[in-house]
Amino acid sequence: MKWRKYMDKYEITDELLFKHCSNVENFILEQIPDEEDIDYEYPKEFEKKIKKIIKEEKRGPFLNKIYSYTKKIAVVFIAFLISLFTITMSVDALRTKLFDMVKDVYEKFTIYKFKIDENDNEKVNFLEHKSINYLPNGFKEVKRAEHNNDIAITYSNGEDYVTLNYLLIENNNLYMDTENAKISKVKIGSYDADYIEKENKIRLVWQDENTLYDLKLDYINKEKYLDFKSELVKIAKNIN
């Protein structure tokens, strides 16, 4: 057969496949319609959740401007389904005493999904206030935002910023921008934490039995810190 002769003539290697994967992905993405051309009606339950997110968006930096990007997310999700073979995804599931947490790691972002057992008699309904007992020299509190069970506190030395955002774990999702970020694991006491390094920002994300923590350092001059990873971990270990 002609196709057989053609295949025998050209050896298909892993290197060749990887080389042309991006071309295939670009071709697939070009077939996706513009968001203006997508006529999709969201379920009423989804619309209610989005309105709730908008209402709670003022709570702090934890929730991004999700509603204005819902159509774009729908388009991206279609792309994920079509070109799944070009996207690296891993799922890490963890069962704790009071809640289920599933972490979905995609190419450009990470989703932390939490689900509470509403029938658990030990479920905590209030957020315990926390404080930081260690900060680098010159840092002091410059901003605080509290809304129900979500608190964000920002500290600054006039140039760099340390922000602690912590909230009660409930039935919700946390979307984290991790595109081109370096992610590794560290220990905060007895808890596993994600250490995320991207551009001029480093952060730690972890949770205990009831609370989710997002601690980040925005810096201008990297050379100022001898080891900013150890510095951030030290701050995290001094939260109580």
GROMACS .gro file of N, CA and C in nm, residues 118-215:
model
  294
  118GLU      N    1  -2.194   1.894   5.559
  118GLU     CA    2  -2.287   1.978   5.633
  118GLU      C    3  -2.348   1.906   5.753
  119ASN      N    4  -2.344   1.774   5.753
  119ASN     CA    5  -2.404   1.697   5.862
  119ASN      C    6  -2.304   1.666   5.974
  120ASP      N    7  -2.181   1.712   5.957
  120ASP     CA    8  -2.079   1.686   6.059
  120ASP      C    9  -2.103   1.776   6.179
  121ASN      N   10  -2.124   1.718   6.293
  121ASN     CA   11  -2.153   1.794   6.415
  121ASN      C   12  -2.033   1.876   6.462
  122GLU      N   13  -1.914   1.840   6.415
  122GLU     CA   14  -1.793   1.911   6.457
  122GLU      C   15  -1.756   2.024   6.360
  123LYS      N   16  -1.841   2.049   6.262
  123LYS     CA   17  -1.811   2.153   6.163
  123LYS      C   18  -1.804   2.290   6.231
  124VAL      N   19  -1.700   2.365   6.200
  124VAL     CA   20  -1.680   2.498   6.258
  124VAL      C   21  -1.746   2.603   6.170
  125ASN      N   22  -1.821   2.695   6.230
  125ASN     CA   23  -1.896   2.795   6.153
  125ASN      C   24  -1.841   2.936   6.170
  126PHE      N   25  -1.729   2.951   6.239
  126PHE     CA   26  -1.672   3.084   6.258
  126PHE      C   27  -1.522   3.079   6.236
  127LEU      N   28  -1.467   3.193   6.195
  127LEU     CA   29  -1.324   3.202   6.166
  127LEU      C   30  -1.249   3.253   6.289
  128GLU      N   31  -1.151   3.177   6.331
  128GLU     CA   32  -1.069   3.219   6.445
  128GLU      C   33  -0.964   3.320   6.397
  129HIS      N   34  -0.957   3.434   6.463
  129HIS     CA   35  -0.863   3.538   6.421
  129HIS      C   36  -0.719   3.495   6.444
  130LYS      N   37  -0.633   3.531   6.349
  130LYS     CA   38  -0.492   3.494   6.353
  130LYS      C   39  -0.405   3.619   6.359
  131SER      N   40  -0.283   3.601   6.402
  131SER     CA   41  -0.187   3.711   6.403
  131SER      C   42  -0.049   3.658   6.365
  132ILE      N   43   0.035   3.746   6.309
  132ILE     CA   44   0.172   3.709   6.271
  132ILE      C   45   0.267   3.759   6.379
  133ASN      N   46   0.343   3.668   6.435
  133ASN     CA   47   0.436   3.703   6.542
  133ASN      C   48   0.577   3.732   6.493
  134TYR      N   49   0.599   3.715   6.363
  134TYR     CA   50   0.730   3.749   6.307
  134TYR      C   51   0.713   3.812   6.170
  135LEU      N   52   0.781   3.924   6.147
  135LEU     CA   53   0.788   3.989   6.017
  135LEU      C   54   0.930   4.043   5.997
  136PRO      N   55   0.977   4.052   5.873
  136PRO     CA   56   1.109   4.111   5.849
  136PRO      C   57   1.113   4.255   5.901
  137ASN      N   58   1.232   4.305   5.927
  137ASN     CA   59   1.248   4.440   5.980
  137ASN      C   60   1.182   4.545   5.890
  138GLY      N   61   1.111   4.638   5.955
  138GLY     CA   62   1.051   4.749   5.882
  138GLY      C   63   0.909   4.727   5.836
  139PHE      N   64   0.859   4.605   5.845
  139PHE     CA   65   0.722   4.578   5.799
  139PHE      C   66   0.621   4.612   5.909
  140LYS      N   67   0.514   4.679   5.869
  140LYS     CA   68   0.405   4.708   5.961
  140LYS      C   69   0.273   4.701   5.885
  141GLU      N   70   0.165   4.682   5.959
  141GLU     CA   71   0.034   4.667   5.897
  141GLU      C   72  -0.009   4.798   5.831
  142VAL      N   73  -0.053   4.788   5.704
  142VAL     CA   74  -0.098   4.906   5.630
  142VAL      C   75  -0.242   4.893   5.582
  143LYS      N   76  -0.297   4.771   5.583
  143LYS     CA   77  -0.434   4.754   5.535
  143LYS      C   78  -0.492   4.626   5.593
  144ARG      N   79  -0.620   4.632   5.625
  144ARG     CA   80  -0.691   4.515   5.676
  144ARG      C   81  -0.832   4.515   5.618
  145ALA      N   82  -0.875   4.399   5.568
  145ALA     CA   83  -1.011   4.385   5.515
  145ALA      C   84  -1.073   4.260   5.575
  146GLU      N   85  -1.190   4.276   5.635
  146GLU     CA   86  -1.260   4.164   5.697
  146GLU      C   87  -1.402   4.157   5.643
  147HIS      N   88  -1.442   4.037   5.604
  147HIS     CA   89  -1.578   4.017   5.556
  147HIS      C   90  -1.621   3.876   5.594
  148ASN      N   91  -1.715   3.869   5.687
  148ASN     CA   92  -1.764   3.740   5.736
  148ASN      C   93  -1.647   3.652   5.778
  149ASN      N   94  -1.628   3.542   5.707
  149ASN     CA   95  -1.523   3.447   5.745
  149ASN      C   96  -1.404   3.453   5.651
  150ASP      N   97  -1.367   3.574   5.611
  150ASP     CA   98  -1.253   3.595   5.521
  150ASP      C   99  -1.179   3.720   5.565
  151ILE      N  100  -1.050   3.708   5.594
  151ILE     CA  101  -0.971   3.821   5.642
  151ILE      C  102  -0.843   3.834   5.560
  152ALA      N  103  -0.811   3.957   5.519
  152ALA     CA  104  -0.687   3.985   5.446
  152ALA      C  105  -0.613   4.098   5.517
  153ILE      N  106  -0.486   4.075   5.549
  153ILE     CA  107  -0.404   4.176   5.617
  153ILE      C  108  -0.278   4.198   5.535
  154THR      N  109  -0.247   4.325   5.507
  154THR     CA  110  -0.130   4.359   5.428
  154THR      C  111  -0.030   4.437   5.513
  155TYR      N  112   0.097   4.396   5.502
  155TYR     CA  113   0.207   4.462   5.573
  155TYR      C  114   0.306   4.515   5.468
  156SER      N  115   0.373   4.625   5.501
  156SER     CA  116   0.468   4.682   5.404
  156SER      C  117   0.584   4.750   5.477
  157ASN      N  118   0.697   4.754   5.409
  157ASN     CA  119   0.812   4.830   5.459
  157ASN      C  120   0.832   4.956   5.374
  158GLY      N  121   0.727   4.992   5.298
  158GLY     CA  122   0.734   5.107   5.210
  158GLY      C  123   0.773   5.072   5.069
  159GLU      N  124   0.819   4.950   5.048
  159GLU     CA  125   0.862   4.906   4.915
  159GLU      C  126   0.805   4.769   4.879
  160ASP      N  127   0.817   4.674   4.970
  160ASP     CA  128   0.767   4.539   4.948
  160ASP      C  129   0.641   4.516   5.032
  161TYR      N  130   0.567   4.409   4.997
  161TYR     CA  131   0.441   4.382   5.066
  161TYR      C  132   0.431   4.235   5.105
  162VAL      N  133   0.384   4.213   5.226
  162VAL     CA  134   0.349   4.079   5.273
  162VAL      C  135   0.198   4.080   5.298
  163THR      N  136   0.127   3.986   5.238
  163THR     CA  137  -0.018   3.978   5.255
  163THR      C  138  -0.057   3.841   5.307
  164LEU      N  139  -0.131   3.841   5.416
  164LEU     CA  140  -0.187   3.718   5.471
  164LEU      C  141  -0.337   3.720   5.448
  165ASN      N  142  -0.385   3.624   5.372
  165ASN     CA  143  -0.528   3.609   5.346
  165ASN      C  144  -0.570   3.472   5.401
  166TYR      N  145  -0.659   3.470   5.495
  166TYR     CA  146  -0.705   3.341   5.549
  166TYR      C  147  -0.856   3.342   5.563
  167LEU      N  148  -0.916   3.227   5.541
  167LEU     CA  149  -1.061   3.219   5.543
  167LEU      C  150  -1.107   3.082   5.592
  168LEU      N  151  -1.229   3.080   5.640
  168LEU     CA  152  -1.288   2.956   5.687
  168LEU      C  153  -1.316   2.866   5.567
  169ILE      N  154  -1.278   2.741   5.579
  169ILE     CA  155  -1.302   2.646   5.470
  169ILE      C  156  -1.450   2.614   5.463
  170GLU      N  157  -1.510   2.642   5.348
  170GLU     CA  158  -1.651   2.616   5.324
  170GLU      C  159  -1.663   2.549   5.187
  171ASN      N  160  -1.786   2.538   5.137
  171ASN     CA  161  -1.806   2.479   5.005
  171ASN      C  162  -1.771   2.583   4.898
  172ASN      N  163  -1.646   2.591   4.860
  172ASN     CA  164  -1.606   2.689   4.760
  172ASN      C  165  -1.480   2.643   4.688
  173ASN      N  166  -1.442   2.719   4.586
  173ASN     CA  167  -1.323   2.691   4.507
  173ASN      C  168  -1.228   2.809   4.513
  174LEU      N  169  -1.100   2.781   4.507
  174LEU     CA  170  -0.999   2.886   4.499
  174LEU      C  171  -0.921   2.868   4.370
  175TYR      N  172  -0.921   2.973   4.285
  175TYR     CA  173  -0.848   2.970   4.159
  175TYR      C  174  -0.716   3.044   4.177
  176MET      N  175  -0.605   2.978   4.145
  176MET     CA  176  -0.473   3.036   4.163
  176MET      C  177  -0.400   3.040   4.029
  177ASP      N  178  -0.353   3.160   3.991
  177ASP     CA  179  -0.278   3.175   3.866
  177ASP      C  180  -0.139   3.115   3.883
  178THR      N  181  -0.114   3.003   3.817
  178THR     CA  182   0.016   2.936   3.830
  178THR      C  183   0.083   2.916   3.694
  179GLU      N  184   0.043   2.995   3.595
  179GLU     CA  185   0.105   2.984   3.462
  179GLU      C  186   0.252   3.023   3.470
  180ASN      N  187   0.340   2.935   3.420
  180ASN     CA  188   0.485   2.957   3.420
  180ASN      C  189   0.542   2.974   3.561
  181ALA      N  190   0.472   2.923   3.659
  181ALA     CA  191   0.519   2.934   3.797
  181ALA      C  192   0.596   2.808   3.837
  182LYS      N  193   0.686   2.825   3.933
  182LYS     CA  194   0.758   2.711   3.991
  182LYS      C  195   0.686   2.672   4.119
  183ILE      N  196   0.645   2.545   4.128
  183ILE     CA  197   0.569   2.499   4.244
  183ILE      C  198   0.642   2.383   4.310
  184SER      N  199   0.654   2.393   4.441
  184SER     CA  200   0.717   2.286   4.517
  184SER      C  201   0.643   2.269   4.650
  185LYS      N  202   0.680   2.166   4.723
  185LYS     CA  203   0.616   2.137   4.851
  185LYS      C  204   0.707   2.176   4.967
  186VAL      N  205   0.647   2.233   5.071
  186VAL     CA  206   0.720   2.262   5.194
  186VAL      C  207   0.630   2.224   5.311
  187LYS      N  208   0.687   2.220   5.429
  187LYS     CA  209   0.611   2.189   5.550
  187LYS      C  210   0.592   2.315   5.634
  188ILE      N  211   0.467   2.339   5.674
  188ILE     CA  212   0.436   2.443   5.770
  188ILE      C  213   0.386   2.371   5.895
  189GLY      N  214   0.473   2.349   5.988
  189GLY     CA  215   0.439   2.265   6.102
  189GLY      C  216   0.418   2.122   6.053
  190SER      N  217   0.300   2.069   6.080
  190SER     CA  218   0.267   1.933   6.035
  190SER      C  219   0.187   1.932   5.906
  191TYR      N  220   0.168   2.051   5.845
  191TYR     CA  221   0.083   2.062   5.726
  191TYR      C  222   0.167   2.080   5.599
  192ASP      N  223   0.120   2.019   5.490
  192ASP     CA  224   0.184   2.037   5.360
  192ASP      C  225   0.138   2.168   5.299
  193ALA      N  226   0.232   2.240   5.238
  193ALA     CA  227   0.199   2.367   5.174
  193ALA      C  228   0.256   2.369   5.033
  194ASP      N  229   0.186   2.440   4.943
  194ASP     CA  230   0.237   2.465   4.809
  194ASP      C  231   0.318   2.594   4.812
  195TYR      N  232   0.444   2.585   4.771
  195TYR     CA  233   0.529   2.704   4.758
  195TYR      C  234   0.529   2.741   4.610
  196ILE      N  235   0.479   2.860   4.578
  196ILE     CA  236   0.461   2.904   4.440
  196ILE      C  237   0.547   3.027   4.414
  197GLU      N  238   0.632   3.019   4.313
  197GLU     CA  239   0.720   3.129   4.279
  197GLU      C  240   0.693   3.172   4.135
  198LYS      N  241   0.654   3.299   4.119
  198LYS     CA  242   0.622   3.351   3.985
  198LYS      C  243   0.661   3.498   3.977
  199GLU      N  244   0.747   3.530   3.881
  199GLU     CA  245   0.793   3.666   3.859
  199GLU      C  246   0.845   3.725   3.990
  200ASN      N  247   0.790   3.838   4.034
  200ASN     CA  248   0.839   3.901   4.158
  200ASN      C  249   0.745   3.875   4.275
  201LYS      N  250   0.687   3.756   4.276
  201LYS     CA  251   0.594   3.722   4.383
  201LYS      C  252   0.615   3.577   4.425
  202ILE      N  253   0.619   3.555   4.555
  202ILE     CA  254   0.623   3.418   4.608
  202ILE      C  255   0.507   3.402   4.705
  203ARG      N  256   0.455   3.280   4.716
  203ARG     CA  257   0.340   3.260   4.805
  203ARG      C  258   0.338   3.118   4.857
  204LEU      N  259   0.270   3.102   4.969
  204LEU     CA  260   0.246   2.972   5.030
  204LEU      C  261   0.096   2.954   5.045
  205VAL      N  262   0.048   2.836   5.006
  205VAL     CA  263  -0.094   2.804   5.021
  205VAL      C  264  -0.104   2.672   5.097
  206TRP      N  265  -0.178   2.674   5.208
  206TRP     CA  266  -0.195   2.552   5.286
  206TRP      C  267  -0.323   2.563   5.369
  207GLN      N  268  -0.360   2.456   5.434
  207GLN     CA  269  -0.479   2.458   5.518
  207GLN      C  270  -0.459   2.369   5.640
  208ASP      N  271  -0.525   2.409   5.749
  208ASP     CA  272  -0.530   2.321   5.865
  208ASP      C  273  -0.670   2.259   5.871
  209GLU      N  274  -0.717   2.222   5.988
  209GLU     CA  275  -0.846   2.154   5.996
  209GLU      C  276  -0.964   2.241   5.953
  210ASN      N  277  -0.953   2.372   5.972
  210ASN     CA  278  -1.068   2.460   5.946
  210ASN      C  279  -1.038   2.580   5.857
  211THR      N  280  -0.912   2.613   5.839
  211THR     CA  281  -0.876   2.740   5.777
  211THR      C  282  -0.784   2.720   5.657
  212LEU      N  283  -0.808   2.800   5.552
  212LEU     CA  284  -0.723   2.803   5.433
  212LEU      C  285  -0.637   2.929   5.439
  213TYR      N  286  -0.508   2.915   5.415
  213TYR     CA  287  -0.414   3.027   5.423
  213TYR      C  288  -0.351   3.054   5.287
  214ASP      N  289  -0.336   3.183   5.256
  214ASP     CA  290  -0.264   3.227   5.136
  214ASP      C  291  -0.171   3.339   5.181
  215LEU      N  292  -0.042   3.308   5.193
  215LEU     CA  293   0.057   3.405   5.240
  215LEU      C  294   0.150   3.438   5.123
   0.00000   0.00000   0.00000
